[in-house]
Short mmCIF file of C-alpha atoms in Angstrom, two decimals:
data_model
loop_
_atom_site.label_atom_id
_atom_site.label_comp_id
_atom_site.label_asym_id
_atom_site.label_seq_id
_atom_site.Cartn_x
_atom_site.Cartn_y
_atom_site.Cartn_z
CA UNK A 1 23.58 29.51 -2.97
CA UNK A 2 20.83 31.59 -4.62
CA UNK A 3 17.80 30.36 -5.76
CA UNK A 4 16.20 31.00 -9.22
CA UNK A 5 13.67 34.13 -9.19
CA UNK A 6 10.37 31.58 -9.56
CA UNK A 7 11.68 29.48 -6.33
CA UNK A 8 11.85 32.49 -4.25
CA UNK A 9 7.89 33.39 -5.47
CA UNK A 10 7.05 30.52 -4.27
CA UNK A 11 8.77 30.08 -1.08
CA UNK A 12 7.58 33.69 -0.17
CA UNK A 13 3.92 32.40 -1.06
CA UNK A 14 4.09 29.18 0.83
CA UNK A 15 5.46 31.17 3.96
CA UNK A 16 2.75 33.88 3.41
CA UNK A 17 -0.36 31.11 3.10
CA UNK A 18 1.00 29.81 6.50
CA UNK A 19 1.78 32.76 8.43
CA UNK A 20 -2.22 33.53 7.66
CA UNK A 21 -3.74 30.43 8.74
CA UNK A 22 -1.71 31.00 12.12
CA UNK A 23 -2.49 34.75 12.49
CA UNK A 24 -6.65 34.65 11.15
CA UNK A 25 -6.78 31.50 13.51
CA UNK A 26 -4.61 32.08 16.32
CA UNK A 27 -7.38 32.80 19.29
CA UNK A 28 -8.89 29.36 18.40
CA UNK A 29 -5.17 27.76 20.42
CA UNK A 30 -7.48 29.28 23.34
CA UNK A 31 -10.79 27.91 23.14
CA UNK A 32 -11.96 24.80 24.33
CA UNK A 33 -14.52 21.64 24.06
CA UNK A 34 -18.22 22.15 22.08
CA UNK A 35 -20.68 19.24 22.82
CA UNK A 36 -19.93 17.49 19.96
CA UNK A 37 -16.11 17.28 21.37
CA UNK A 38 -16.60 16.42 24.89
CA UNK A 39 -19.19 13.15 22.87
CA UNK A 40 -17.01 11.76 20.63
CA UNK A 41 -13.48 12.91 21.91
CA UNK A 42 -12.95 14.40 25.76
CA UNK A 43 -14.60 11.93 26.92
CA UNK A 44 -13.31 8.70 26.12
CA UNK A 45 -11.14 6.42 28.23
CA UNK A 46 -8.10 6.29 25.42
CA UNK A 47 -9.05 2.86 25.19
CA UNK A 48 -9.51 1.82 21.33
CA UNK A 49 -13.31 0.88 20.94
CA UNK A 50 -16.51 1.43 17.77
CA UNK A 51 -17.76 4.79 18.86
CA UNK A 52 -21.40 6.12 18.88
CA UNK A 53 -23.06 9.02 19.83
CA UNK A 54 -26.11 9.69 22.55
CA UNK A 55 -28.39 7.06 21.60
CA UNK A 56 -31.57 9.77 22.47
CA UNK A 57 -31.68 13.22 21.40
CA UNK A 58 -30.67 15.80 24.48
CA UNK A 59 -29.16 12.56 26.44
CA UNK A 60 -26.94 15.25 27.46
CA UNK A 61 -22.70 15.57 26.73
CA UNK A 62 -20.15 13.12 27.58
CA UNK A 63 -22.12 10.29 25.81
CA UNK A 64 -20.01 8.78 23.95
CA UNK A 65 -20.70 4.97 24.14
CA UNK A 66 -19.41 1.56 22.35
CA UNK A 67 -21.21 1.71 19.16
CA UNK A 68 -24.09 -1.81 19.00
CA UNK A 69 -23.40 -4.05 16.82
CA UNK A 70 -24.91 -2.79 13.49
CA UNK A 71 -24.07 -0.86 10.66
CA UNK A 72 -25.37 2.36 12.89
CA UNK A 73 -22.42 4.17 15.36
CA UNK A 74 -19.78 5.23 12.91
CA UNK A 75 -16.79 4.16 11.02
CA UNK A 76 -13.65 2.32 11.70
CA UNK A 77 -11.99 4.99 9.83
CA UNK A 78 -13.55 7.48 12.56
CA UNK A 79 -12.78 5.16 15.34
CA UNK A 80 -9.35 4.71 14.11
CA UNK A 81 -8.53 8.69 13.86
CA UNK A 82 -10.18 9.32 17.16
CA UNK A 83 -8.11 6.67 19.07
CA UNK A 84 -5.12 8.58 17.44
CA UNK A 85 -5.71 11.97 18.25
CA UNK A 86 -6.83 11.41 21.52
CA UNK A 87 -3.10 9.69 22.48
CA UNK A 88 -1.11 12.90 20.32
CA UNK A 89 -3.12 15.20 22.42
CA UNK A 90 -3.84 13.72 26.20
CA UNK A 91 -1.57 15.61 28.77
CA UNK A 92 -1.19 14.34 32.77
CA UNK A 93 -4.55 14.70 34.71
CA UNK A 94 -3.45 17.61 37.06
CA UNK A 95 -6.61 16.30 38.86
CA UNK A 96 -5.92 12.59 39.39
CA UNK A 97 -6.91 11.74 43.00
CA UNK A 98 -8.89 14.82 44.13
CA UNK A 99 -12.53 14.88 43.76
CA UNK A 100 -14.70 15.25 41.23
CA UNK A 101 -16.58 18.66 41.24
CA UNK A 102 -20.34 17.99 42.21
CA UNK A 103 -20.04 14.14 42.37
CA UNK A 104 -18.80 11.97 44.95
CA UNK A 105 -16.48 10.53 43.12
CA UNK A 106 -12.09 10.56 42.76
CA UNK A 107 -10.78 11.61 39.79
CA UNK A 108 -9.29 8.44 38.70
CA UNK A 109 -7.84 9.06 35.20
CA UNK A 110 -4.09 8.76 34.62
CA UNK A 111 -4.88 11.26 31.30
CA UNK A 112 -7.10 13.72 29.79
CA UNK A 113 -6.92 15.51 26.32
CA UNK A 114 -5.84 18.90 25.87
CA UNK A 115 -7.85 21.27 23.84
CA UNK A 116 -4.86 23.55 22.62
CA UNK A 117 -3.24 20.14 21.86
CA UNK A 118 -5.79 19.63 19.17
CA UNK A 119 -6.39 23.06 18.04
CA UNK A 120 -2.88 23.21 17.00
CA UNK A 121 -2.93 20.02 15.20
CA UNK A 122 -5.56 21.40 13.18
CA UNK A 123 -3.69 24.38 12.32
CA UNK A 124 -0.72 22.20 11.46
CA UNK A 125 -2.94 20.28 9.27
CA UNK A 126 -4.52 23.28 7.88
CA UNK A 127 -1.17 24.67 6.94
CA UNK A 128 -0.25 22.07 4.51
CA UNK A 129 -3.45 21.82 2.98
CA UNK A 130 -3.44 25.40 1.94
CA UNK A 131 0.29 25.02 0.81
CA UNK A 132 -0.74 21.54 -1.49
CA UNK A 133 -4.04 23.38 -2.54
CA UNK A 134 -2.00 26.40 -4.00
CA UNK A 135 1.13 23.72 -5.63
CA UNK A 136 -1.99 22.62 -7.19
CA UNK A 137 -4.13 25.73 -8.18
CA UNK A 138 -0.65 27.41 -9.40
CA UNK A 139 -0.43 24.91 -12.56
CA UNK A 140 -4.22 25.64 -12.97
CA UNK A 141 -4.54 29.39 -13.25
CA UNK A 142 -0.90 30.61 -12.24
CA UNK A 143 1.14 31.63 -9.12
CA UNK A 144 -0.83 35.37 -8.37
CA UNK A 145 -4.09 33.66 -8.93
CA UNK A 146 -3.76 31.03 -7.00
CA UNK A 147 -1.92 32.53 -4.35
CA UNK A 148 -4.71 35.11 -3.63
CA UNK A 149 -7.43 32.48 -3.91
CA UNK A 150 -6.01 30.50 -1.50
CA UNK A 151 -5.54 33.54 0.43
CA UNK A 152 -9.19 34.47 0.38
CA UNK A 153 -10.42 30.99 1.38
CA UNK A 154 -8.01 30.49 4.03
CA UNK A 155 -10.22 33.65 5.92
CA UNK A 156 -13.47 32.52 4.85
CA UNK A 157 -15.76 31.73 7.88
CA UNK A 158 -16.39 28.44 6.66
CA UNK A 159 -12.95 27.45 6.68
CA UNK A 160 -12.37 28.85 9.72
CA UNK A 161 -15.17 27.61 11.12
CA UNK A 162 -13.79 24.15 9.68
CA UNK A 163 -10.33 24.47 11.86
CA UNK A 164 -11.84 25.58 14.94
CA UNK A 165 -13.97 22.74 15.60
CA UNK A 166 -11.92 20.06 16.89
CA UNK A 167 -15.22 17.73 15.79
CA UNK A 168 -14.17 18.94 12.13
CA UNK A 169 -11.29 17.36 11.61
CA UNK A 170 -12.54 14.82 9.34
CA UNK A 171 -13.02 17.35 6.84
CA UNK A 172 -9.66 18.71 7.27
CA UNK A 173 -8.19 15.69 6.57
CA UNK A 174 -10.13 14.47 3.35
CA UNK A 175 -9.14 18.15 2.06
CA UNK A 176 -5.48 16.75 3.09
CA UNK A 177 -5.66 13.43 1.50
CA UNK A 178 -7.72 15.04 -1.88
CA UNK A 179 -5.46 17.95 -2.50
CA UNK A 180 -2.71 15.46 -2.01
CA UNK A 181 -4.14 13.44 -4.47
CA UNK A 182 -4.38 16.39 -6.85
CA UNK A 183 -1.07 17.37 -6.61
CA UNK A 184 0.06 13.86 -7.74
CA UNK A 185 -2.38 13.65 -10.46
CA UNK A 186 -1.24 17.03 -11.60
CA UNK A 187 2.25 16.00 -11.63
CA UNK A 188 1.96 13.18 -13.50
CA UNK A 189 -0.72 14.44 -16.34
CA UNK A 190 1.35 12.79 -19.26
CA UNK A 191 1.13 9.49 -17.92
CA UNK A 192 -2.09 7.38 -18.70
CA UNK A 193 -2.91 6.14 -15.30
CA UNK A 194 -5.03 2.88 -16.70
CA UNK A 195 -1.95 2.16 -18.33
CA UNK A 196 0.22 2.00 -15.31
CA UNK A 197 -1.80 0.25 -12.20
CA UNK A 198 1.32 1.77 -9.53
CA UNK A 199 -0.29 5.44 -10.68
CA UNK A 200 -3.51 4.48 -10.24
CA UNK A 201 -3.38 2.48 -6.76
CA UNK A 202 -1.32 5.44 -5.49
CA UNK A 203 -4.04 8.07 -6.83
CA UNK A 204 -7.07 6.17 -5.44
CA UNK A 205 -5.39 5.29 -2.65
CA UNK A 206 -5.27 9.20 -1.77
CA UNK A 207 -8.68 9.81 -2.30
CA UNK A 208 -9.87 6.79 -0.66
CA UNK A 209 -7.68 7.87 2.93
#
């Protein structure tokens, strides 16, 4: 029933590391759409399509387009994430049939996306990138160490800047897929990875996602 001393360190750290990305981030559950959002996220239809932005500078928000055909307009892998947040975060349009505000238009959509839907993904996301990035630091430099570091970076402005902007989430989740890939390599340090092609798909693999 009781756990040994080192597991309760670092249940009590894990626990601690979460409870602050929550609490040093918790107004952002309140805020809402920056341009950037309202291009490449609010806007679109749900529908699964090669995204680009404004094709002219100050073309305004809510230009998100189908990207031409050229290597220009984005990524698959950025098409493929957007398509899938949008659907984990759209919520019944309390609008649908009234009028649009200043157009002369009905408000035909079925769904829109929710703002605090996505700001709390990225906290969720967040919190297990701070938990994998102090499994990893902790074999590094030891559990005080890396707990505090983590600590200290988790309330940097640049994270939080990171975790607030719902555009950002590509950089949350390559800091997801590399600390995960970390982790495994750090777990595995005996075994030569050349040696053993499982290891090394699984290890690339990270990275590469």
């Amino acid at each position: 029933m009781f756990l040994p001393p080192e597991w309760w360190t670092f249940l009590s750290h894990t626990a601690l590391l979460i409870a602050t990305v929550w609490i040093s981030q918790w107004e952002s559950l309140w805020g809402s759409f920056c341009s950037d959002d309202w291009d490449g996220l609010a806007n679109l239809d749900g529908k699964f399509k090669h995204i680009s932005h404004p094709p002219k500078p100050g073309a305004g928000t809510g230009g998100a387009l189908p990207a031409p055909g050229s290597v220009t307009g984005g990524s698959l892998w950025n098409d493929v994430v957007t398509w899938l947040r949008w659907h984990a975060a759209k919520i019944p349009n309390p609008n649908r049939g009234k009028p649009i505000p200043g157009r002369p238009e009905i408000d035909k959509r079925e769904y829109i996306v929710s703002p605090l839907r996505h700001h709390r993904l990225q906290l969720i996301v967040m919190s297990g990138v701070a938990v994998m990035a102090y499994t990893f630091l902790m074999n590094l430099v030891g559990e005080t160490t890396a707990f505090l570091g983590v600590m200290l970076w988790i309330v940097h402005p640049t994270c939080c800047q990171t975790v607030t902007w719902i555009s950002g989430q590509g950089f949350l989740t390559s800091a997801f897929f590399l600390f995960l890939g970390l982790n495994y390599a750090s777990l595995l340090a005996p075994v030569v990875f050349l040696g053993d092609w499982t290891h090394s798909v699984l290890l690339l693999g990270g990275y590469g996602l």
